[in-house]
mmCIF file of C-alpha atoms and ligand atoms in Angstrom:
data_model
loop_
_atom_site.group_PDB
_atom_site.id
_atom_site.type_symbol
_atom_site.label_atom_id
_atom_site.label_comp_id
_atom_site.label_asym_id
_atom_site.label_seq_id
_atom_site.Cartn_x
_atom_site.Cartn_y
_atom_site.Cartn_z
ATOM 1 C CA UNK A 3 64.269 32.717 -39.654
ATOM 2 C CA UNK A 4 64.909 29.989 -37.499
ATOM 3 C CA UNK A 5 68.748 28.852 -38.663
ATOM 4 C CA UNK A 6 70.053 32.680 -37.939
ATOM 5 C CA UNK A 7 72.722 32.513 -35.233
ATOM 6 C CA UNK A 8 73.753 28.984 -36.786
ATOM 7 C CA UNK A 9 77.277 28.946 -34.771
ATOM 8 C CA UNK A 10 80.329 26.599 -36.539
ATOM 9 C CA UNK A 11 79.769 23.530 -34.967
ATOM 10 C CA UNK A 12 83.664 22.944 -35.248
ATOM 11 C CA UNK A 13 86.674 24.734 -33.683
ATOM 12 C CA UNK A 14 88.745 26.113 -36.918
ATOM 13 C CA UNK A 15 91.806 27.820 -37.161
ATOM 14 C CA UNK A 16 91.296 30.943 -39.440
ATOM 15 C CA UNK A 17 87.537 31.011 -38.956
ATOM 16 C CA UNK A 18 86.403 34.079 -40.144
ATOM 17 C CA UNK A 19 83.178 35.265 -38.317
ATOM 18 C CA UNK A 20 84.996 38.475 -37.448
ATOM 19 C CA UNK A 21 84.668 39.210 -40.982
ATOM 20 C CA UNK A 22 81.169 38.908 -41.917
ATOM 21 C CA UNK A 23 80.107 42.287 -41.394
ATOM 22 C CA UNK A 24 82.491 43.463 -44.225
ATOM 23 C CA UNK A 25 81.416 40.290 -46.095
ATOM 24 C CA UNK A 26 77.524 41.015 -45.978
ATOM 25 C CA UNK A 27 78.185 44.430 -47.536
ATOM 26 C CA UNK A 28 79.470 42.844 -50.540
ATOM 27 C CA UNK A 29 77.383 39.479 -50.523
ATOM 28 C CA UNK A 30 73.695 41.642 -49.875
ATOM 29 C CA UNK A 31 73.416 43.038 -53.518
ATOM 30 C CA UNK A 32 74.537 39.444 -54.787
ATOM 31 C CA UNK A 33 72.501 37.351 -52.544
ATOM 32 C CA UNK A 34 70.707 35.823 -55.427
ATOM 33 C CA UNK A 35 73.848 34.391 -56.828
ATOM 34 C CA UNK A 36 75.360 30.946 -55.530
ATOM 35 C CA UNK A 37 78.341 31.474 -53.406
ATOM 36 C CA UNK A 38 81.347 29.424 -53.451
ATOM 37 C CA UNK A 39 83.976 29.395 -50.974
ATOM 38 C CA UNK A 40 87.082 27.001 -52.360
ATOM 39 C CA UNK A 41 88.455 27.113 -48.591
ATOM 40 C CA UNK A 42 85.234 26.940 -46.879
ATOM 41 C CA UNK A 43 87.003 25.556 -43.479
ATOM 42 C CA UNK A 44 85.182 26.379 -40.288
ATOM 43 C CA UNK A 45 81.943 27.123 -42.439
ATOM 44 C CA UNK A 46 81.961 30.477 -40.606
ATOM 45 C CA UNK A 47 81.123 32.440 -43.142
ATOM 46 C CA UNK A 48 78.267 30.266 -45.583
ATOM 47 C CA UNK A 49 76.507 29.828 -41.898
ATOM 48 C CA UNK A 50 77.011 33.625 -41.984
ATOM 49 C CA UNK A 51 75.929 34.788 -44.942
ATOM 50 C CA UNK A 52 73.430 32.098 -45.324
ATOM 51 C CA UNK A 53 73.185 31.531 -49.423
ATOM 52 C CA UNK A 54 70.327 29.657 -50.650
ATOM 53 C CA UNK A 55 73.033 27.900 -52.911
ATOM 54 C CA UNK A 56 76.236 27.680 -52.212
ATOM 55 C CA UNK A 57 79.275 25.394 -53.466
ATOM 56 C CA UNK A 58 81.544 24.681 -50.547
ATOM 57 C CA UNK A 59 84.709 23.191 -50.791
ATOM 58 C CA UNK A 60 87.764 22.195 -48.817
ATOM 59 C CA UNK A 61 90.721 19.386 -49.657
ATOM 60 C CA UNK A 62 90.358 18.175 -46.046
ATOM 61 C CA UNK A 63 88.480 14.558 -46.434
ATOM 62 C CA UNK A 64 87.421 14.740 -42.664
ATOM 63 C CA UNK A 65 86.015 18.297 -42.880
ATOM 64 C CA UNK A 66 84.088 17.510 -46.042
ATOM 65 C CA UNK A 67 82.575 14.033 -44.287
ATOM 66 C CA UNK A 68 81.544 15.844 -41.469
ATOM 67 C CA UNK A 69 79.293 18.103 -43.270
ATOM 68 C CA UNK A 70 77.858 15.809 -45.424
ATOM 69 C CA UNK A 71 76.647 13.982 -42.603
ATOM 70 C CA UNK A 72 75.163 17.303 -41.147
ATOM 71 C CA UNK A 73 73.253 17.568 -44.191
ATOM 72 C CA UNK A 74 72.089 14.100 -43.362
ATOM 73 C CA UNK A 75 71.543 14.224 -39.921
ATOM 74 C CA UNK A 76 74.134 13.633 -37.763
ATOM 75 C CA UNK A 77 73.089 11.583 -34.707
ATOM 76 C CA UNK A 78 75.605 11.230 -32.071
ATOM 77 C CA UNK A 79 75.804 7.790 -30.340
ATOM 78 C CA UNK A 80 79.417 7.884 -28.879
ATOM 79 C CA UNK A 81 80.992 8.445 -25.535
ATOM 80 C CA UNK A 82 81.939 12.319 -25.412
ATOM 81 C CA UNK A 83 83.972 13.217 -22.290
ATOM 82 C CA UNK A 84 87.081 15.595 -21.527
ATOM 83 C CA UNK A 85 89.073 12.636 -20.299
ATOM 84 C CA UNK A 86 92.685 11.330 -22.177
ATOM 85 C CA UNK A 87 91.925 7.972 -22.282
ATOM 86 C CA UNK A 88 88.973 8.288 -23.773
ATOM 87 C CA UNK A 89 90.392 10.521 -26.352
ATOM 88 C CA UNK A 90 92.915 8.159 -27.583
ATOM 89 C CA UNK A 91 90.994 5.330 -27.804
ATOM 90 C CA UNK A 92 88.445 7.185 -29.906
ATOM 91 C CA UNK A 93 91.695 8.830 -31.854
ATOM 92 C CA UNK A 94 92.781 5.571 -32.404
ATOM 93 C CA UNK A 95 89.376 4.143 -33.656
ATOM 94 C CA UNK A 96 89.576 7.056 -36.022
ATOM 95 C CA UNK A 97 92.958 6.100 -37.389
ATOM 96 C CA UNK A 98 92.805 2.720 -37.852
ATOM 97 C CA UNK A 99 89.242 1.099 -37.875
ATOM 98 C CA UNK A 100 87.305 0.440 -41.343
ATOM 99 C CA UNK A 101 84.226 2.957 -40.247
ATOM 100 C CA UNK A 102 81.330 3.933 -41.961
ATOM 101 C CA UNK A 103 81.112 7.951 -43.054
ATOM 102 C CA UNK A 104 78.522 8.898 -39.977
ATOM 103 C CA UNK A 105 80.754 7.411 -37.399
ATOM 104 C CA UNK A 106 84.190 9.112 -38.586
ATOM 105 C CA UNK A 107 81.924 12.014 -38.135
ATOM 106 C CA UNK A 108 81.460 11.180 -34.823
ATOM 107 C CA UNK A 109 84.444 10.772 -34.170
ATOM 108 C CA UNK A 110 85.852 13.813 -36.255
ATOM 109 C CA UNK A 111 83.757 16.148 -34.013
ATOM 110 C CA UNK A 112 84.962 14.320 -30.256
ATOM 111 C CA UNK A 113 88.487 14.817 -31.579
ATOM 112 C CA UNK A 114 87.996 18.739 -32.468
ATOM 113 C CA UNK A 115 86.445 19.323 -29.379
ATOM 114 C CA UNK A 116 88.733 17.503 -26.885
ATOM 115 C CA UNK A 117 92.446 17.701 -28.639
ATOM 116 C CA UNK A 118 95.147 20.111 -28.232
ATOM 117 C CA UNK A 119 93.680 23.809 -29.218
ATOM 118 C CA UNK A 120 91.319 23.012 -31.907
ATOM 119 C CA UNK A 121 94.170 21.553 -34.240
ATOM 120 C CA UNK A 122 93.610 19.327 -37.244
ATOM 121 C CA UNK A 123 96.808 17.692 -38.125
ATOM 122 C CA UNK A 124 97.818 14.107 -39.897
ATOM 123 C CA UNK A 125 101.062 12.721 -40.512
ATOM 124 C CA UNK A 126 102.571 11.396 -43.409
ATOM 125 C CA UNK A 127 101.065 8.175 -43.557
ATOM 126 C CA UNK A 128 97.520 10.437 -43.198
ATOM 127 C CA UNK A 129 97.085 9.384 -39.424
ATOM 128 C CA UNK A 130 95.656 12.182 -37.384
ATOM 129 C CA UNK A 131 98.265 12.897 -34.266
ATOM 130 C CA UNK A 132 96.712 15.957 -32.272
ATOM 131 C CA UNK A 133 97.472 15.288 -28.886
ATOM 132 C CA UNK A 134 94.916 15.598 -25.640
ATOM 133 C CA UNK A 135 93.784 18.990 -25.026
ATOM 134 C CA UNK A 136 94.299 21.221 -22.458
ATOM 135 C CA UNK A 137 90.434 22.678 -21.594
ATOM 136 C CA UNK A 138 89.140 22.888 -18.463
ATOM 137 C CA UNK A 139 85.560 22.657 -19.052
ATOM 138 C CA UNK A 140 84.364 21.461 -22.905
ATOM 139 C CA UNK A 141 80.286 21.860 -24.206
ATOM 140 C CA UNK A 142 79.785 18.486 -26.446
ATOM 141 C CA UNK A 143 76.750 19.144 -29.008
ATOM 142 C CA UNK A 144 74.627 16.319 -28.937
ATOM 143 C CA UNK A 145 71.750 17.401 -31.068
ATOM 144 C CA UNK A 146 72.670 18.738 -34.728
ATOM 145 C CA UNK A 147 69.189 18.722 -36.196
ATOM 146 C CA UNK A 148 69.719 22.552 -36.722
ATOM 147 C CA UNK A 149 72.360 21.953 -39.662
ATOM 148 C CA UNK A 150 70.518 19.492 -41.648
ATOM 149 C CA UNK A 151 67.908 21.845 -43.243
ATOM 150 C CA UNK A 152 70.515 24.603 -43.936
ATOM 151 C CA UNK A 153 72.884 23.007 -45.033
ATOM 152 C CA UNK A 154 70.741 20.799 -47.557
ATOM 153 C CA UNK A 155 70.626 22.551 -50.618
ATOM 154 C CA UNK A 156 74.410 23.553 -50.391
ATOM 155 C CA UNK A 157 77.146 21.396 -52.562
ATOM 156 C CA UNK A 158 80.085 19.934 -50.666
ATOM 157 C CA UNK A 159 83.489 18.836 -52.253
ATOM 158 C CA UNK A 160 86.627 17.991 -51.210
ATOM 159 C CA UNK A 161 88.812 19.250 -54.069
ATOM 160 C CA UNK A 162 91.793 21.472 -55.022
ATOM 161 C CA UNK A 163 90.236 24.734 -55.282
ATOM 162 C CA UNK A 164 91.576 24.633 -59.082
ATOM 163 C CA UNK A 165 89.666 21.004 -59.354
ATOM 164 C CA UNK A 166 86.473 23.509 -59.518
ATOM 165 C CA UNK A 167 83.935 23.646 -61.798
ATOM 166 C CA UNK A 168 82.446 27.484 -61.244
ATOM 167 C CA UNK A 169 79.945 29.316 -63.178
ATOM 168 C CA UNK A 170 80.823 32.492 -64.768
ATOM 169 C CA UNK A 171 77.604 34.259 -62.470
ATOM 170 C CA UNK A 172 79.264 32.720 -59.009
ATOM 171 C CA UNK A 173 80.008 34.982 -56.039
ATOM 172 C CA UNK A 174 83.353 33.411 -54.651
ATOM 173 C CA UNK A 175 84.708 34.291 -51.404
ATOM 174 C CA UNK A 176 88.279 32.430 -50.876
ATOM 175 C CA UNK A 177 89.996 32.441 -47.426
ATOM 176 C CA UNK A 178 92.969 30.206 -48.092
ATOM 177 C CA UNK A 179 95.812 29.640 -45.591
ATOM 178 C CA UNK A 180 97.767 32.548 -44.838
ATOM 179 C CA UNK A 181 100.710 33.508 -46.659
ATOM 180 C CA UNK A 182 103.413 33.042 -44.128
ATOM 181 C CA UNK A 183 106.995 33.785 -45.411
ATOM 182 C CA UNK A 184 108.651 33.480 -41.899
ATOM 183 C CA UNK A 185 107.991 30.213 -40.975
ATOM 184 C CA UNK A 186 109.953 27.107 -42.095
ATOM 185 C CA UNK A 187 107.448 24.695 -44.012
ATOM 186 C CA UNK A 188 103.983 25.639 -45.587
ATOM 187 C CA UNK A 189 100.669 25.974 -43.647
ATOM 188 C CA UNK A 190 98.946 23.188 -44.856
ATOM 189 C CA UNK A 191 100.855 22.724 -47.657
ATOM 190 C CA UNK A 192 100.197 25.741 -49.138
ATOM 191 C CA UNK A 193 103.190 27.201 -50.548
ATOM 192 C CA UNK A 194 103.689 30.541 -52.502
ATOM 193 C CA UNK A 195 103.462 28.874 -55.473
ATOM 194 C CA UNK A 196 99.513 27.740 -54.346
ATOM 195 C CA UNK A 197 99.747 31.541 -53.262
ATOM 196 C CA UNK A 198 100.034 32.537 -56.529
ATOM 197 C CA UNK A 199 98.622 29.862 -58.750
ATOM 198 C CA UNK A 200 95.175 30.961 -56.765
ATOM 199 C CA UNK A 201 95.399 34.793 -57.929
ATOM 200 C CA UNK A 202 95.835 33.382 -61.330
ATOM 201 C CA UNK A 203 92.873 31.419 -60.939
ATOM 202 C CA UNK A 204 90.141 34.151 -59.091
ATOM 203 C CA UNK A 205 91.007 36.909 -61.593
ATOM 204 C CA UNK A 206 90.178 34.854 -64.191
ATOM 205 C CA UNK A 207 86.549 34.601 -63.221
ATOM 206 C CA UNK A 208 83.983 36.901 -64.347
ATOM 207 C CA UNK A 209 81.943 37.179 -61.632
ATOM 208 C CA UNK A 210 82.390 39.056 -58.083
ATOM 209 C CA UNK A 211 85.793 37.663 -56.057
ATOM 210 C CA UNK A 212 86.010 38.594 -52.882
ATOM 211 C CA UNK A 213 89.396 37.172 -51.449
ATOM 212 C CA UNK A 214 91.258 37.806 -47.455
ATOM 213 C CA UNK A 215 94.980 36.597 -46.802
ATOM 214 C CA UNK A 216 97.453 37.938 -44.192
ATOM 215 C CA UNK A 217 98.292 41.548 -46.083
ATOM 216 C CA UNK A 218 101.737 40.827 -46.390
ATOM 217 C CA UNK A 219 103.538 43.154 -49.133
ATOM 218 C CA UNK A 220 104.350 40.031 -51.461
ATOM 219 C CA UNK A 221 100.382 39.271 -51.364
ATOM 220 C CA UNK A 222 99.161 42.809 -51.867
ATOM 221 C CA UNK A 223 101.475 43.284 -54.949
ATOM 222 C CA UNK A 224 100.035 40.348 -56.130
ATOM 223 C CA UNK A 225 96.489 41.055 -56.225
ATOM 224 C CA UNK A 226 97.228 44.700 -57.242
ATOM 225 C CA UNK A 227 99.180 43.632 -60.168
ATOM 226 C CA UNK A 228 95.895 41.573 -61.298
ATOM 227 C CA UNK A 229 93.790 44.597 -61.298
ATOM 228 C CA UNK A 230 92.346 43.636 -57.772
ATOM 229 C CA UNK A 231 90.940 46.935 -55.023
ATOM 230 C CA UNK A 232 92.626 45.894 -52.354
ATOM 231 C CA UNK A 233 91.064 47.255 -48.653
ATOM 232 C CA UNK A 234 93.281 46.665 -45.113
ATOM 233 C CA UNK A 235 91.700 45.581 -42.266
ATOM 234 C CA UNK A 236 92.728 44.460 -38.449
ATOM 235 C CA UNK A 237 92.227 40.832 -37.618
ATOM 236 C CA UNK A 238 91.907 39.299 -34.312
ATOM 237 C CA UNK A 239 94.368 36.718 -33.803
ATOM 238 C CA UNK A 240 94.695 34.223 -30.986
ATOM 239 C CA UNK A 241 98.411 34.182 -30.328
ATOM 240 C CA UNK A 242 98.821 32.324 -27.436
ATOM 241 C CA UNK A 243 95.743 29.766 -25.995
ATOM 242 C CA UNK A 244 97.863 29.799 -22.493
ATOM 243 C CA UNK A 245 97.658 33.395 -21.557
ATOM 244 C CA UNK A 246 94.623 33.985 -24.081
ATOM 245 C CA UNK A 247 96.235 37.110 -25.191
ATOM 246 C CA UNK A 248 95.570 38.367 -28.549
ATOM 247 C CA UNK A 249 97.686 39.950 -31.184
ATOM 248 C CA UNK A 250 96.096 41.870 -34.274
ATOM 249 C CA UNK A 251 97.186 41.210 -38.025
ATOM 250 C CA UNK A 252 96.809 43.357 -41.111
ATOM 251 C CA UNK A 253 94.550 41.442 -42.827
ATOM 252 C CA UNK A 254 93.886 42.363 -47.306
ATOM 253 C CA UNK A 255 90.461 41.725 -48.705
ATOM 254 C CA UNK A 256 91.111 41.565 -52.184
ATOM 255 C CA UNK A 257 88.172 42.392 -54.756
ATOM 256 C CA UNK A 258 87.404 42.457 -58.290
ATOM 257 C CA UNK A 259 84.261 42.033 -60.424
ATOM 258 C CA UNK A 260 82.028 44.124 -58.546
HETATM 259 C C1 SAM B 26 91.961 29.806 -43.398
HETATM 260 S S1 SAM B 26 91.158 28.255 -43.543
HETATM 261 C C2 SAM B 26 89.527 28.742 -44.006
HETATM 262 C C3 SAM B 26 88.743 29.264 -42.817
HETATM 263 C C4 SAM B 26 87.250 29.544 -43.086
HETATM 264 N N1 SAM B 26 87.056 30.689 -43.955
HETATM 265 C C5 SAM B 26 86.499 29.763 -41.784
HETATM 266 O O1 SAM B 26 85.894 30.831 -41.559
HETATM 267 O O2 SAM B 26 86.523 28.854 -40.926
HETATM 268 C C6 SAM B 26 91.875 27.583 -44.979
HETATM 269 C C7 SAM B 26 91.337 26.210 -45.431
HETATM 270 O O3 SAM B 26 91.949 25.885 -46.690
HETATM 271 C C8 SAM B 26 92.006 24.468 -46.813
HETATM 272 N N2 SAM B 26 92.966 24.166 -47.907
HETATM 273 C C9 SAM B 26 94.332 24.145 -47.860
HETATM 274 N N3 SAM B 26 94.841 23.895 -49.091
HETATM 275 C C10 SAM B 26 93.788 23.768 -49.950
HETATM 276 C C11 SAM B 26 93.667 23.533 -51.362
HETATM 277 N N4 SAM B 26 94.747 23.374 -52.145
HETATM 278 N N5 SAM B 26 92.416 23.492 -51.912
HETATM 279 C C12 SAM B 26 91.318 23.630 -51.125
HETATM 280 N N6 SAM B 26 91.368 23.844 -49.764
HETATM 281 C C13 SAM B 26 92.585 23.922 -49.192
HETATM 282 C C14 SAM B 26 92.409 24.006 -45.417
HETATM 283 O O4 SAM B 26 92.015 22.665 -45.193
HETATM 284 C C15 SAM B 26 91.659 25.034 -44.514
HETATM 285 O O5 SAM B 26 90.439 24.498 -44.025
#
């Protein structure tokens, strides 16, 4: 095959390529079906597993635009360069110029590359505000021919996960933020209520669920109470990007259906 090795062409907190050796096991016997990921972020794990039809989804617009203009061919015509200026003129051009789809992809993927630590943040008024980066040395992809015959049979949307119209033989695999009860406000938005309101939805479905979240007791008691196996796992976790040291978290893959 020539797509295998397909890397994320995007730098995405959460991404889950760690994972796909776990998630093959469980995908291989199902490979037929059409996956759908509801947080499909990074797009670690569809380039991974590599469905022949697959349903991706994510509520970030940006995200979603990108990869439709993969899918279309995404030629890049801008000025790429590690350099601050540069960066806020194009962050600016992002922000408040009328632009067509293909160049706010453009522009989407110079940001992710060249701001602070591979953030994706907006403000209230929707106005992305990550700051200049701190990398010494950054590879710009120029050429993304690669992406536009794998991901062209795949469905992108840019939903609520709940928004989603699944079919009762789907394989879904859902990576949603983490559930994380210490801090102040709501990864993302995603609050415990979202937290739970998702369980409700995934054990609902018929088909195989396959479902990873930070294994916090609140989150495993969930799952378990919905008649989910639950299996514990160590994840890699970048902790801090200044002294590159990593930390590992007890990671839950939560499944049903199978
Ligand atoms: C942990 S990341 C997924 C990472 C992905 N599995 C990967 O390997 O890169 C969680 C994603 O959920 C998305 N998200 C947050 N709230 C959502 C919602 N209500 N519905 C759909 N997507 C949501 C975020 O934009 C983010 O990309």
């Amino acid at each position: 095959m020539t797509d295998a090795g397909l890397r994320p062409p995007l730098k995405w907190a959460g991404g889950k390529r760690w994972l796909l050796p776990e998630l093959q096991k469980r995908w291989k016997p199902h490979a037929s079906r059409r996956l759908v990921e509801p947080f499909c972020g990074g797009l670690a794990v569809a380039l991974g597993l590599q469905p022949k039809q697959a349903l991706l989804n994510d509520i970030n617009p940006a995200l979603i635009n990108f990869y439709q203009q993969l899918q279309r061919g995404l030629t890049m015509t801008i000025a790429m360069a590690n350099d601050e200026s540069l960066y806020y003129q194009h962050r600016q051009s992002f922000n408040n110029q009328s632009l067509t789809d293909a160049d706010r992809a453009q522009l989407f993927y110079y940001l992710n590359r060249t701001g602070y630590n591979g953030l994706c943040r907006f403000n209230k008024s929707g106005a992305y505000n990550v700051p200049f980066g701190r990398y010494k040395t950054i590879y710009y992809q120029t050429d993304f021919s690669a992406y536009s015959p794998v991901l062209s049979d795949w469905q992108f949307t840019q939903l609520d996960f709940e928004a989603l119209t699944t079919r009762p033989t789907d394989f879904i695999y859902a990576d949603p933020p983490y559930d994380v009860p210490f801090r102040q406000y709501a990864q993302q938005g995603f609050d415990w209520q979202d937290q739970e309101r998702l369980a409700l939805w995934l054990s609902k479905h018929p088909g195989p669920v396959v479902l990873s979240n930070q294994a916090t007791d609140r989150i495993c008691r969930l799952y378990r109470q919905l008649g989910f196996r639950l299996r514990y796992l160590q994840a890699p976790r970048r902790i801090s990007c200044k002294t590159a040291s990593r930390k590992t978290v007890k990671e839950v893959l939560a499944v049903r259906g199978f």
